[in-house]
């Protein structure tokens, strides 16, 4: 790997007024940092990447997520900086420029505000309902087992690279009717866009273009040859009696790929990481299989992967904190999910937790549309792993690497088990 | 005797499906994931009341509430 997220060159001295989501210590262990911010200055700020604010208390996340007039979703990335004009880069051809212009629709509905958000979201809810995603459960189980077959004799595996990372891209590919063999390519693009690209604008743009071009081609294929897949479904749907505009379908497919891959992979990875260190929790889940749903919710709470941003659409003040138009708010749902005002002993992972209104999937109108799919994938991947590899541990806990920025999860995680 | 009933505020529900998963049989969800109580939401016994309370406690949108009539 040649492109790692660059650690901050100057260390962070003041997390409350100069936070850095790319700093090495933040990526590795953000929890004490969040605890400090939450208690001492619950809305942190930074001048990095053009300036942003970071709420950490549950109540504040809840309020801000609900105020969609002031906190727009038009830009959900905190550091979406464009390359400097003098930077040497490949100039897109005229044809490419036209294409980019035409498809400059963002990734609806995550980047939409009402009224577009309302119909764009409605389109997605049905194919991602509990009953719709249940259709993919059996193939997800088979996929998990194939992945385990490949490593089980070795007595060693990388729980992130060999397992967690492989599952969501294949499930999404299957839903979109795309060959699963191409999943590795998507994974690279998605990492280029969301993870490595956050500190490398050129890679980010290149990756976005690759995904767009691929999706444009897939949409064209589906128009000629419709099938029983999500792209064909979107092309068939009507909004106000008219077919969904094609660029919108492309933008939504872009979203499904970008949002549905490294997020769930991070959650699965964190679950495998947690269970590697907790033989008592593994034992409980094996002896008490009906505990799985509650366990998934608790793991989502304790290791929420996603921190989306909002764009401040008008000068405002939140609880005495002035924010000017154009600044960003980093929606730290993961920190809210460890707020002791709402969760008893939030630092403890309690698989039996009874009161768990976590907001790992956000709250309000942008509640993750893929939450049912994510839950299904987490549940199945944990179940199948524990069935085949009930006894395992981290090979070297210190060697585990994590992705930071706006999606957090393990990226390399050696585990060992009796072969 | 008073009757306790469970309700879902449809303005607040965002289709997280937590109540549906947590209290099977007590709620139904439509194609888009929005929840409503099954029947009139009447909670027949303490077991049902406890289950409804768990749905209240776990709803991220604070959309579920219990009334006493």
CSV table of C-alpha atoms in Angstrom, one decimal:
chain,number,residue,atom,x,y,z
A,1,UNK,CA,0.0,0.0,0.0
A,2,UNK,CA,1.5,3.3,-1.0
A,3,UNK,CA,-1.2,5.7,-0.1
A,4,UNK,CA,-1.9,5.8,3.6
A,5,UNK,CA,-3.9,8.5,5.2
A,6,UNK,CA,-1.3,11.1,6.2
A,7,UNK,CA,-1.0,11.5,9.9
A,8,UNK,CA,-1.0,15.1,11.2
A,9,UNK,CA,2.5,16.5,11.0
A,10,UNK,CA,2.1,18.8,13.9
A,11,UNK,CA,0.5,17.0,16.8
A,12,UNK,CA,-2.8,18.1,18.3
A,13,UNK,CA,-2.3,20.0,21.5
A,14,UNK,CA,-5.9,21.1,22.1
A,15,UNK,CA,-8.6,18.7,21.0
A,16,UNK,CA,-11.4,21.1,21.9
A,17,UNK,CA,-10.3,23.9,19.6
A,18,UNK,CA,-8.0,22.2,17.1
A,19,UNK,CA,-9.2,18.7,16.5
A,20,UNK,CA,-7.9,16.6,13.7
A,21,UNK,CA,-9.8,13.5,12.6
A,22,UNK,CA,-6.7,12.3,10.7
A,23,UNK,CA,-4.3,12.4,13.6
A,24,UNK,CA,-2.7,9.1,14.5
A,25,UNK,CA,-3.9,9.0,18.1
A,26,UNK,CA,-7.5,9.9,17.0
A,27,UNK,CA,-7.6,7.2,14.5
A,28,UNK,CA,-6.3,4.6,16.9
A,29,UNK,CA,-8.3,5.4,20.0
A,30,UNK,CA,-10.8,8.3,19.7
A,31,UNK,CA,-12.8,7.4,22.8
A,32,UNK,CA,-10.9,9.3,25.5
A,33,UNK,CA,-10.7,12.3,23.2
A,34,UNK,CA,-14.4,12.3,22.7
A,35,UNK,CA,-15.0,11.9,26.4
A,36,UNK,CA,-12.8,14.9,27.1
A,37,UNK,CA,-14.5,17.1,24.5
A,38,UNK,CA,-18.0,15.9,25.6
A,39,UNK,CA,-17.5,16.9,29.2
A,40,UNK,CA,-15.4,20.0,28.8
A,41,UNK,CA,-16.5,21.7,25.6
A,42,UNK,CA,-19.2,19.6,23.9
A,43,UNK,CA,-19.0,21.4,20.6
A,44,UNK,CA,-15.4,21.3,19.6
A,45,UNK,CA,-14.0,23.3,16.7
A,46,UNK,CA,-11.1,23.3,14.3
A,47,UNK,CA,-9.7,25.6,11.7
A,48,UNK,CA,-8.4,22.6,9.7
A,49,UNK,CA,-9.9,21.9,6.3
A,50,UNK,CA,-11.7,25.2,6.0
A,51,UNK,CA,-13.2,25.0,9.5
A,52,UNK,CA,-15.7,22.8,11.2
A,53,UNK,CA,-17.5,22.1,14.5
A,54,UNK,CA,-18.0,18.8,16.2
A,55,UNK,CA,-20.8,18.1,18.6
A,56,UNK,CA,-20.3,15.2,20.9
A,57,UNK,CA,-23.4,15.0,23.2
A,58,UNK,CA,-26.4,12.9,22.2
A,59,UNK,CA,-28.8,15.7,22.7
A,60,UNK,CA,-26.9,18.1,20.5
A,61,UNK,CA,-26.5,15.5,17.7
A,62,UNK,CA,-30.2,14.9,17.9
A,63,UNK,CA,-31.1,18.6,17.7
A,64,UNK,CA,-28.7,19.4,14.8
A,65,UNK,CA,-29.7,16.4,12.7
A,66,UNK,CA,-33.3,17.5,13.0
A,67,UNK,CA,-32.7,21.1,11.9
A,68,UNK,CA,-32.3,20.5,8.2
A,69,UNK,CA,-32.9,24.1,7.3
A,70,UNK,CA,-29.8,25.4,9.0
A,71,UNK,CA,-27.7,22.2,8.6
A,72,UNK,CA,-27.9,21.2,5.0
A,73,UNK,CA,-26.7,17.9,3.6
A,74,UNK,CA,-25.5,19.4,0.4
A,75,UNK,CA,-21.9,18.5,1.4
A,76,UNK,CA,-21.5,15.6,3.8
A,77,UNK,CA,-17.7,15.5,3.8
A,78,UNK,CA,-15.7,17.7,6.1
A,79,UNK,CA,-12.6,18.1,4.0
A,80,UNK,CA,-14.0,18.1,0.4
A,81,UNK,CA,-11.2,20.4,-0.8
A,82,UNK,CA,-10.5,20.7,-4.5
A,83,UNK,CA,-7.0,20.4,-5.9
A,84,UNK,CA,-5.0,23.7,-6.1
A,85,UNK,CA,-5.3,25.3,-9.5
A,86,UNK,CA,-1.6,25.1,-10.1
A,87,UNK,CA,-1.4,21.4,-9.2
A,88,UNK,CA,-0.4,19.3,-12.1
A,89,UNK,CA,-3.2,16.9,-13.1
A,90,UNK,CA,-4.7,15.2,-16.0
A,91,UNK,CA,-7.1,17.5,-17.8
A,92,UNK,CA,-10.4,15.8,-18.5
A,93,UNK,CA,-11.2,15.6,-22.2
A,94,UNK,CA,-14.1,17.7,-23.5
A,95,UNK,CA,-16.3,14.7,-23.6
A,96,UNK,CA,-15.4,13.8,-20.0
A,97,UNK,CA,-16.1,17.3,-18.9
A,98,UNK,CA,-19.5,17.2,-20.5
A,99,UNK,CA,-20.2,13.9,-18.8
A,100,UNK,CA,-19.1,15.2,-15.4
A,101,UNK,CA,-21.3,18.3,-15.9
A,102,UNK,CA,-24.3,16.2,-16.9
A,103,UNK,CA,-23.9,13.9,-14.0
A,104,UNK,CA,-23.1,16.5,-11.4
A,105,UNK,CA,-26.1,15.5,-9.3
A,106,UNK,CA,-24.2,14.4,-6.1
A,107,UNK,CA,-25.2,11.2,-4.4
A,108,UNK,CA,-29.0,11.6,-3.8
A,109,UNK,CA,-30.6,11.3,-1.3
A,110,UNK,CA,-27.7,11.6,1.2
A,111,UNK,CA,-26.5,14.9,-0.4
A,112,UNK,CA,-30.1,16.2,-1.0
A,113,UNK,CA,-32.3,18.4,1.1
A,114,UNK,CA,-36.1,18.4,0.7
A,115,UNK,CA,-38.0,18.6,-1.7
A,116,UNK,CA,-35.7,16.3,-3.8
A,117,UNK,CA,-34.7,14.3,-0.7
A,118,UNK,CA,-38.3,13.4,-0.1
A,119,UNK,CA,-38.9,11.5,-3.3
A,120,UNK,CA,-35.3,10.4,-3.7
A,121,UNK,CA,-35.4,8.7,-0.3
A,122,UNK,CA,-38.8,7.2,-0.9
A,123,UNK,CA,-37.4,5.4,-4.0
A,124,UNK,CA,-34.8,3.7,-1.9
A,125,UNK,CA,-36.7,2.7,1.2
A,126,UNK,CA,-38.7,-0.2,-0.4
A,127,UNK,CA,-35.7,-2.1,-1.9
A,128,UNK,CA,-33.9,-1.7,1.4
A,129,UNK,CA,-36.8,-2.8,3.7
A,130,UNK,CA,-36.4,-5.6,6.1
A,131,UNK,CA,-38.2,-8.0,3.8
A,132,UNK,CA,-36.4,-6.9,0.7
A,133,UNK,CA,-32.9,-7.4,2.3
A,134,UNK,CA,-33.9,-10.7,3.7
A,135,UNK,CA,-33.8,-12.1,0.1
A,136,UNK,CA,-30.0,-11.6,0.2
A,137,UNK,CA,-29.5,-13.4,3.6
A,138,UNK,CA,-28.8,-16.9,2.2
A,139,UNK,CA,-26.3,-15.8,-0.4
A,140,UNK,CA,-24.6,-13.6,2.3
A,141,UNK,CA,-24.2,-16.8,4.5
A,142,UNK,CA,-22.8,-18.7,1.6
A,143,UNK,CA,-20.4,-15.9,0.8
A,144,UNK,CA,-19.2,-15.7,4.4
A,145,UNK,CA,-18.5,-19.5,4.4
A,146,UNK,CA,-16.6,-19.3,1.1
A,147,UNK,CA,-14.4,-16.6,2.6
A,148,UNK,CA,-13.8,-18.7,5.7
A,149,UNK,CA,-13.1,-21.8,3.6
A,150,UNK,CA,-10.2,-19.9,2.1
A,151,UNK,CA,-8.5,-19.3,5.4
A,152,UNK,CA,-9.6,-21.8,7.9
A,153,UNK,CA,-6.8,-24.3,7.3
A,154,UNK,CA,-4.1,-21.7,7.7
A,155,UNK,CA,-4.8,-21.0,11.4
A,156,UNK,CA,-4.4,-17.4,10.6
A,157,UNK,CA,-6.4,-14.7,8.7
A,158,UNK,CA,-6.7,-11.0,8.3
A,159,UNK,CA,-10.2,-10.4,9.8
A,160,UNK,CA,-10.4,-7.1,7.9
A,161,UNK,CA,-8.9,-7.9,4.5
A,162,UNK,CA,-9.9,-11.5,4.1
A,163,UNK,CA,-13.3,-11.3,5.6
A,164,UNK,CA,-15.0,-8.0,6.6
A,165,UNK,CA,-13.8,-6.1,3.6
A,166,UNK,CA,-15.0,-8.8,1.2
A,167,UNK,CA,-18.7,-9.0,2.3
A,168,UNK,CA,-20.4,-5.6,1.6
A,169,UNK,CA,-19.1,-5.0,-1.9
A,170,UNK,CA,-20.3,-8.4,-3.1
A,171,UNK,CA,-23.7,-8.0,-1.5
A,172,UNK,CA,-24.2,-4.6,-3.1
A,173,UNK,CA,-22.9,-5.9,-6.4
A,174,UNK,CA,-25.5,-8.6,-6.2
A,175,UNK,CA,-28.3,-6.1,-5.5
A,176,UNK,CA,-27.2,-3.9,-8.4
A,177,UNK,CA,-26.9,-6.9,-10.8
A,178,UNK,CA,-23.1,-6.4,-11.3
A,179,UNK,CA,-20.6,-9.3,-11.5
A,180,UNK,CA,-19.2,-10.0,-8.1
A,181,UNK,CA,-15.8,-10.5,-9.5
A,182,UNK,CA,-15.6,-6.7,-9.9
A,183,UNK,CA,-16.1,-6.1,-6.2
A,184,UNK,CA,-12.4,-5.7,-5.5
A,185,UNK,CA,-12.2,-2.9,-8.1
A,186,UNK,CA,-15.1,-1.1,-6.4
A,187,UNK,CA,-13.5,-1.5,-3.0
A,188,UNK,CA,-10.4,0.3,-4.3
A,189,UNK,CA,-12.5,3.1,-5.8
A,190,UNK,CA,-14.5,3.5,-2.6
A,191,UNK,CA,-11.4,3.7,-0.5
A,192,UNK,CA,-9.9,6.2,-3.0
A,193,UNK,CA,-13.0,8.3,-2.7
A,194,UNK,CA,-13.8,8.1,1.0
A,195,UNK,CA,-10.8,7.1,2.9
A,196,UNK,CA,-7.4,7.8,1.2
A,197,UNK,CA,-9.0,10.5,-0.9
A,198,UNK,CA,-9.9,12.7,2.0
A,199,UNK,CA,-6.3,13.8,2.2
A,200,UNK,CA,-5.6,13.4,-1.5
A,201,UNK,CA,-8.0,15.4,-3.6
A,202,UNK,CA,-6.6,14.2,-6.9
A,203,UNK,CA,-7.1,10.5,-6.0
A,204,UNK,CA,-10.6,11.4,-4.7
A,205,UNK,CA,-11.7,13.0,-7.9
A,206,UNK,CA,-10.2,10.2,-10.0
A,207,UNK,CA,-12.0,7.6,-7.9
A,208,UNK,CA,-15.3,9.4,-8.1
A,209,UNK,CA,-15.0,9.6,-11.8
A,210,UNK,CA,-14.2,5.9,-12.1
A,211,UNK,CA,-17.4,5.1,-10.1
A,212,UNK,CA,-19.5,7.5,-12.1
A,213,UNK,CA,-18.3,6.2,-15.5
A,214,UNK,CA,-18.8,2.6,-14.4
A,215,UNK,CA,-22.3,3.4,-13.2
A,216,UNK,CA,-23.2,5.3,-16.4
A,217,UNK,CA,-22.2,2.2,-18.4
A,218,UNK,CA,-24.2,-0.1,-16.1
A,219,UNK,CA,-27.3,2.1,-16.4
A,220,UNK,CA,-27.0,2.0,-20.2
A,221,UNK,CA,-26.7,-1.8,-20.1
A,222,UNK,CA,-29.8,-2.2,-17.8
A,223,UNK,CA,-31.8,0.1,-20.2
A,224,UNK,CA,-31.2,-2.4,-23.0
A,225,UNK,CA,-31.5,-5.5,-20.9
A,226,UNK,CA,-33.6,-4.9,-17.7
A,227,UNK,CA,-33.2,-7.5,-15.0
A,228,UNK,CA,-34.4,-8.2,-11.5
A,229,UNK,CA,-31.9,-5.8,-9.9
A,230,UNK,CA,-31.9,-2.4,-8.2
A,231,UNK,CA,-30.7,-0.4,-11.2
A,232,UNK,CA,-33.6,-1.8,-13.3
A,233,UNK,CA,-36.0,-1.1,-10.5
A,234,UNK,CA,-34.8,2.6,-10.2
A,235,UNK,CA,-35.1,3.0,-14.0
A,236,UNK,CA,-38.7,1.7,-13.9
A,237,UNK,CA,-39.9,3.9,-11.0
A,238,UNK,CA,-41.8,7.1,-11.7
A,239,UNK,CA,-41.7,10.4,-9.9
A,240,UNK,CA,-44.8,12.6,-10.6
A,241,UNK,CA,-45.7,10.3,-13.5
A,242,UNK,CA,-42.3,10.7,-15.1
A,243,UNK,CA,-39.4,8.2,-15.1
A,244,UNK,CA,-36.7,9.0,-12.6
A,245,UNK,CA,-34.1,11.1,-14.5
A,246,UNK,CA,-31.2,9.0,-15.6
A,247,UNK,CA,-28.5,11.1,-14.0
A,248,UNK,CA,-30.4,10.7,-10.7
A,249,UNK,CA,-30.3,6.9,-11.1
A,250,UNK,CA,-26.5,7.2,-11.7
A,251,UNK,CA,-26.1,9.4,-8.6
A,252,UNK,CA,-28.1,7.0,-6.4
A,253,UNK,CA,-26.0,4.0,-7.7
A,254,UNK,CA,-22.9,6.1,-6.8
A,255,UNK,CA,-24.3,6.6,-3.3
A,256,UNK,CA,-25.1,2.9,-2.9
A,257,UNK,CA,-21.6,2.0,-3.7
A,258,UNK,CA,-19.9,4.6,-1.7
A,259,UNK,CA,-22.2,4.4,1.4
A,260,UNK,CA,-22.8,0.7,1.3
A,261,UNK,CA,-19.3,-0.6,1.3
A,262,UNK,CA,-16.7,0.7,3.7
A,263,UNK,CA,-19.3,1.6,6.4
A,264,UNK,CA,-20.6,-1.9,6.8
A,265,UNK,CA,-17.2,-3.4,6.3
A,266,UNK,CA,-16.0,-1.2,9.2
A,267,UNK,CA,-18.8,-2.4,11.4
A,268,UNK,CA,-18.2,-6.0,10.7
A,269,UNK,CA,-14.5,-5.5,11.2
A,270,UNK,CA,-15.0,-3.8,14.6
A,271,UNK,CA,-17.3,-6.6,15.7
A,272,UNK,CA,-14.7,-9.3,14.8
A,273,UNK,CA,-12.0,-7.2,16.5
A,274,UNK,CA,-14.1,-6.9,19.7
A,275,UNK,CA,-15.0,-10.6,19.8
A,276,UNK,CA,-11.4,-11.5,19.3
A,277,UNK,CA,-10.6,-10.0,22.7
A,278,UNK,CA,-13.7,-11.2,24.5
A,279,UNK,CA,-14.0,-15.0,24.8
A,280,UNK,CA,-16.8,-14.4,27.3
A,281,UNK,CA,-18.9,-12.6,24.7
A,282,UNK,CA,-18.1,-15.3,22.1
A,283,UNK,CA,-19.2,-17.9,24.5
A,284,UNK,CA,-22.5,-16.1,25.2
A,285,UNK,CA,-23.3,-15.6,21.6
A,286,UNK,CA,-22.6,-19.3,20.8
A,287,UNK,CA,-24.6,-20.6,23.8
A,288,UNK,CA,-27.4,-18.1,23.4
A,289,UNK,CA,-28.0,-17.5,19.7
A,290,UNK,CA,-31.1,-15.4,20.2
A,291,UNK,CA,-28.8,-12.7,21.7
A,292,UNK,CA,-27.4,-11.8,18.3
A,293,UNK,CA,-29.9,-9.0,17.5
A,294,UNK,CA,-29.2,-7.2,20.7
A,295,UNK,CA,-25.5,-7.8,20.3
A,296,UNK,CA,-25.5,-6.3,16.8
A,297,UNK,CA,-27.2,-3.1,18.2
A,298,UNK,CA,-24.7,-2.9,21.1
A,299,UNK,CA,-21.7,-3.3,18.7
A,300,UNK,CA,-23.2,-0.7,16.5
A,301,UNK,CA,-23.5,1.6,19.5
A,302,UNK,CA,-20.0,1.0,20.9
A,303,UNK,CA,-18.2,1.1,17.5
A,304,UNK,CA,-20.4,3.3,15.3
A,305,UNK,CA,-18.3,3.8,12.2
A,306,UNK,CA,-19.9,6.8,10.5
A,307,UNK,CA,-19.5,10.5,11.1
A,308,UNK,CA,-21.3,12.5,8.3
A,309,UNK,CA,-21.0,16.2,7.9
A,310,UNK,CA,-23.5,19.0,7.5
A,311,UNK,CA,-23.1,22.3,5.7
A,312,UNK,CA,-24.1,25.4,7.7
A,313,UNK,CA,-26.6,27.0,5.3
A,314,UNK,CA,-27.0,30.3,7.2
A,315,UNK,CA,-25.2,32.1,10.0
A,316,UNK,CA,-26.4,30.6,13.2
A,317,UNK,CA,-25.7,30.0,16.8
A,318,UNK,CA,-26.1,26.8,18.6
A,319,UNK,CA,-26.1,26.9,22.4
A,320,UNK,CA,-23.9,30.0,22.4
A,321,UNK,CA,-21.6,28.7,19.7
A,322,UNK,CA,-21.7,31.0,16.6
A,323,UNK,CA,-21.3,29.2,13.3
A,324,UNK,CA,-21.0,31.1,10.0
A,325,UNK,CA,-22.5,30.1,6.7
A,326,UNK,CA,-20.3,27.7,4.8
A,327,UNK,CA,-18.7,26.1,7.8
A,328,UNK,CA,-19.2,22.4,8.4
A,329,UNK,CA,-20.6,20.4,11.3
A,330,UNK,CA,-19.0,17.0,11.8
A,331,UNK,CA,-21.9,14.9,13.0
A,332,UNK,CA,-20.2,12.7,15.6
A,333,UNK,CA,-22.9,10.1,16.1
A,334,UNK,CA,-20.2,7.7,17.4
A,335,UNK,CA,-19.4,10.1,20.3
A,336,UNK,CA,-23.1,10.6,21.0
A,337,UNK,CA,-23.5,6.9,21.4
A,338,UNK,CA,-21.1,6.9,24.3
A,339,UNK,CA,-22.7,9.8,26.1
A,340,UNK,CA,-23.2,8.9,29.8
A,341,UNK,CA,-26.2,11.1,29.9
A,342,UNK,CA,-28.1,8.6,27.8
A,343,UNK,CA,-26.2,5.3,28.1
A,344,UNK,CA,-25.3,3.6,31.4
A,345,UNK,CA,-21.6,2.7,31.5
A,346,UNK,CA,-21.2,3.7,27.9
A,347,UNK,CA,-17.6,2.5,27.8
A,348,UNK,CA,-18.8,-1.1,28.5
A,349,UNK,CA,-19.9,-3.4,25.7
A,350,UNK,CA,-23.0,-5.0,27.3
A,351,UNK,CA,-24.6,-7.5,24.9
A,352,UNK,CA,-27.7,-7.5,27.1
A,353,UNK,CA,-28.1,-3.7,27.2
A,354,UNK,CA,-31.8,-3.0,27.5
A,355,UNK,CA,-31.9,0.8,26.9
A,356,UNK,CA,-30.0,1.5,23.6
A,357,UNK,CA,-31.5,4.2,21.5
A,358,UNK,CA,-28.2,4.5,19.6
A,359,UNK,CA,-27.9,6.8,16.5
A,360,UNK,CA,-25.3,4.9,14.7
A,361,UNK,CA,-27.4,5.2,11.5
A,362,UNK,CA,-28.1,8.9,12.2
A,363,UNK,CA,-31.4,10.3,13.2
A,364,UNK,CA,-34.1,12.3,11.4
A,365,UNK,CA,-34.8,12.4,7.7
A,366,UNK,CA,-31.3,11.1,6.7
A,367,UNK,CA,-31.5,8.0,8.8
A,368,UNK,CA,-29.3,5.5,6.9
A,369,UNK,CA,-31.4,4.0,4.1
A,370,UNK,CA,-29.3,0.9,4.2
A,371,UNK,CA,-29.6,0.2,7.9
A,372,UNK,CA,-31.6,-3.0,7.4
A,373,UNK,CA,-29.0,-4.3,5.0
A,374,UNK,CA,-26.1,-3.4,7.3
A,375,UNK,CA,-27.8,-5.2,10.2
A,376,UNK,CA,-28.4,-8.3,8.2
A,377,UNK,CA,-24.8,-8.4,7.0
A,378,UNK,CA,-23.4,-7.8,10.5
A,379,UNK,CA,-25.6,-10.5,12.0
A,380,UNK,CA,-24.8,-13.1,9.3
A,381,UNK,CA,-21.1,-12.4,9.3
A,382,UNK,CA,-20.8,-12.7,13.0
A,383,UNK,CA,-22.9,-15.8,13.2
A,384,UNK,CA,-21.0,-17.6,10.4
A,385,UNK,CA,-17.6,-16.6,11.8
A,386,UNK,CA,-18.4,-17.9,15.3
A,387,UNK,CA,-19.8,-21.1,13.9
A,388,UNK,CA,-16.6,-21.9,12.1
A,389,UNK,CA,-14.0,-20.0,14.2
A,390,UNK,CA,-15.4,-20.0,17.7
A,391,UNK,CA,-11.9,-19.6,19.3
A,392,UNK,CA,-9.6,-16.9,18.0
A,393,UNK,CA,-7.6,-14.0,19.1
A,394,UNK,CA,-5.7,-11.0,17.7
A,395,UNK,CA,-2.3,-12.0,16.4
A,396,UNK,CA,-0.7,-8.7,17.6
A,397,UNK,CA,-3.2,-6.2,19.1
A,398,UNK,CA,-0.8,-3.3,18.5
A,399,UNK,CA,-0.4,-4.1,14.8
A,400,UNK,CA,-4.1,-3.6,14.0
A,401,UNK,CA,-4.5,-0.6,11.7
A,402,UNK,CA,-7.6,1.6,11.6
A,403,UNK,CA,-9.1,3.8,9.0
A,404,UNK,CA,-9.8,7.3,10.3
A,405,UNK,CA,-11.5,10.3,9.0
A,406,UNK,CA,-15.3,10.0,8.7
A,407,UNK,CA,-15.6,6.2,8.7
A,408,UNK,CA,-13.8,4.3,11.4
A,409,UNK,CA,-13.0,0.6,11.3
A,410,UNK,CA,-10.1,-1.9,11.3
A,411,UNK,CA,-8.2,-2.1,7.9
A,412,UNK,CA,-5.7,-4.8,8.8
A,413,UNK,CA,-6.3,-7.2,11.7
A,414,UNK,CA,-4.3,-10.4,11.9
A,415,UNK,CA,-6.2,-13.1,13.9
A,416,UNK,CA,-5.0,-16.6,14.8
A,417,UNK,CA,-7.0,-19.7,15.7
A,418,UNK,CA,-6.5,-23.4,16.0
A,419,UNK,CA,-6.3,-24.9,12.5
B,1,UNK,CA,-59.6,-0.1,35.2
B,2,UNK,CA,-57.3,1.9,33.0
B,3,UNK,CA,-56.0,0.6,29.7
B,4,UNK,CA,-52.5,1.3,28.6
B,5,UNK,CA,-51.9,1.8,24.9
B,6,UNK,CA,-48.8,2.1,22.8
B,7,UNK,CA,-48.6,4.7,19.9
B,8,UNK,CA,-46.2,5.7,17.2
B,9,UNK,CA,-45.9,9.3,16.2
B,10,UNK,CA,-45.8,9.0,12.5
B,11,UNK,CA,-44.3,12.5,12.1
B,12,UNK,CA,-41.3,11.4,14.1
B,13,UNK,CA,-40.9,7.8,12.9
B,14,UNK,CA,-38.0,7.5,10.4
B,15,UNK,CA,-38.3,3.7,9.9
B,16,UNK,CA,-35.3,2.5,12.0
B,17,UNK,CA,-37.3,-0.7,12.6
B,18,UNK,CA,-36.0,-1.0,16.1
B,19,UNK,CA,-39.5,-1.5,17.6
B,20,UNK,CA,-40.4,-4.0,15.0
B,21,UNK,CA,-37.3,-6.1,15.8
B,22,UNK,CA,-37.6,-5.7,19.5
B,23,UNK,CA,-41.2,-6.2,20.1
B,24,UNK,CA,-42.3,-8.7,17.5
B,25,UNK,CA,-46.0,-8.8,17.0
B,26,UNK,CA,-46.6,-5.5,18.7
B,27,UNK,CA,-45.8,-3.3,15.7
B,28,UNK,CA,-46.0,-3.6,12.0
B,29,UNK,CA,-44.0,-1.8,9.4
B,30,UNK,CA,-45.0,-0.7,5.9
B,31,UNK,CA,-42.9,-1.2,2.7
B,32,UNK,CA,-40.9,1.9,3.5
B,33,UNK,CA,-40.2,0.8,7.1
B,34,UNK,CA,-42.6,3.2,8.9
B,35,UNK,CA,-44.1,1.6,12.0
B,36,UNK,CA,-47.6,1.6,13.5
B,37,UNK,CA,-49.0,-0.5,16.4
B,38,UNK,CA,-50.8,-3.6,15.5
B,39,UNK,CA,-54.5,-3.3,16.2
B,40,UNK,CA,-55.4,-0.5,18.6
B,41,UNK,CA,-52.1,-0.7,20.5
B,42,UNK,CA,-53.8,-1.9,23.7
B,43,UNK,CA,-51.3,-3.5,26.1
B,44,UNK,CA,-53.1,-6.5,27.6
B,45,UNK,CA,-50.7,-7.4,30.5
B,46,UNK,CA,-47.6,-6.4,32.3
B,47,UNK,CA,-45.5,-8.4,29.8
B,48,UNK,CA,-46.9,-6.3,26.9
B,49,UNK,CA,-46.3,-3.1,28.9
B,50,UNK,CA,-42.7,-4.0,29.5
B,51,UNK,CA,-42.1,-4.9,25.9
B,52,UNK,CA,-43.7,-1.6,24.8
B,53,UNK,CA,-41.5,0.2,27.3
B,54,UNK,CA,-38.5,-1.4,25.7
B,55,UNK,CA,-39.6,-0.1,22.3
B,56,UNK,CA,-39.9,3.4,23.8
B,57,UNK,CA,-36.5,3.1,25.4
B,58,UNK,CA,-34.8,2.0,22.1
B,59,UNK,CA,-36.5,4.3,19.6
B,60,UNK,CA,-33.8,6.7,18.3
B,61,UNK,CA,-36.5,9.2,17.1
B,62,UNK,CA,-38.4,9.2,20.4
B,63,UNK,CA,-41.4,8.4,18.3
B,64,UNK,CA,-43.1,5.8,20.6
B,65,UNK,CA,-45.1,6.6,23.6
B,66,UNK,CA,-47.5,4.9,26.0
B,67,UNK,CA,-50.8,6.4,27.2
B,68,UNK,CA,-53.2,5.5,30.0
B,69,UNK,CA,-56.9,5.8,29.5
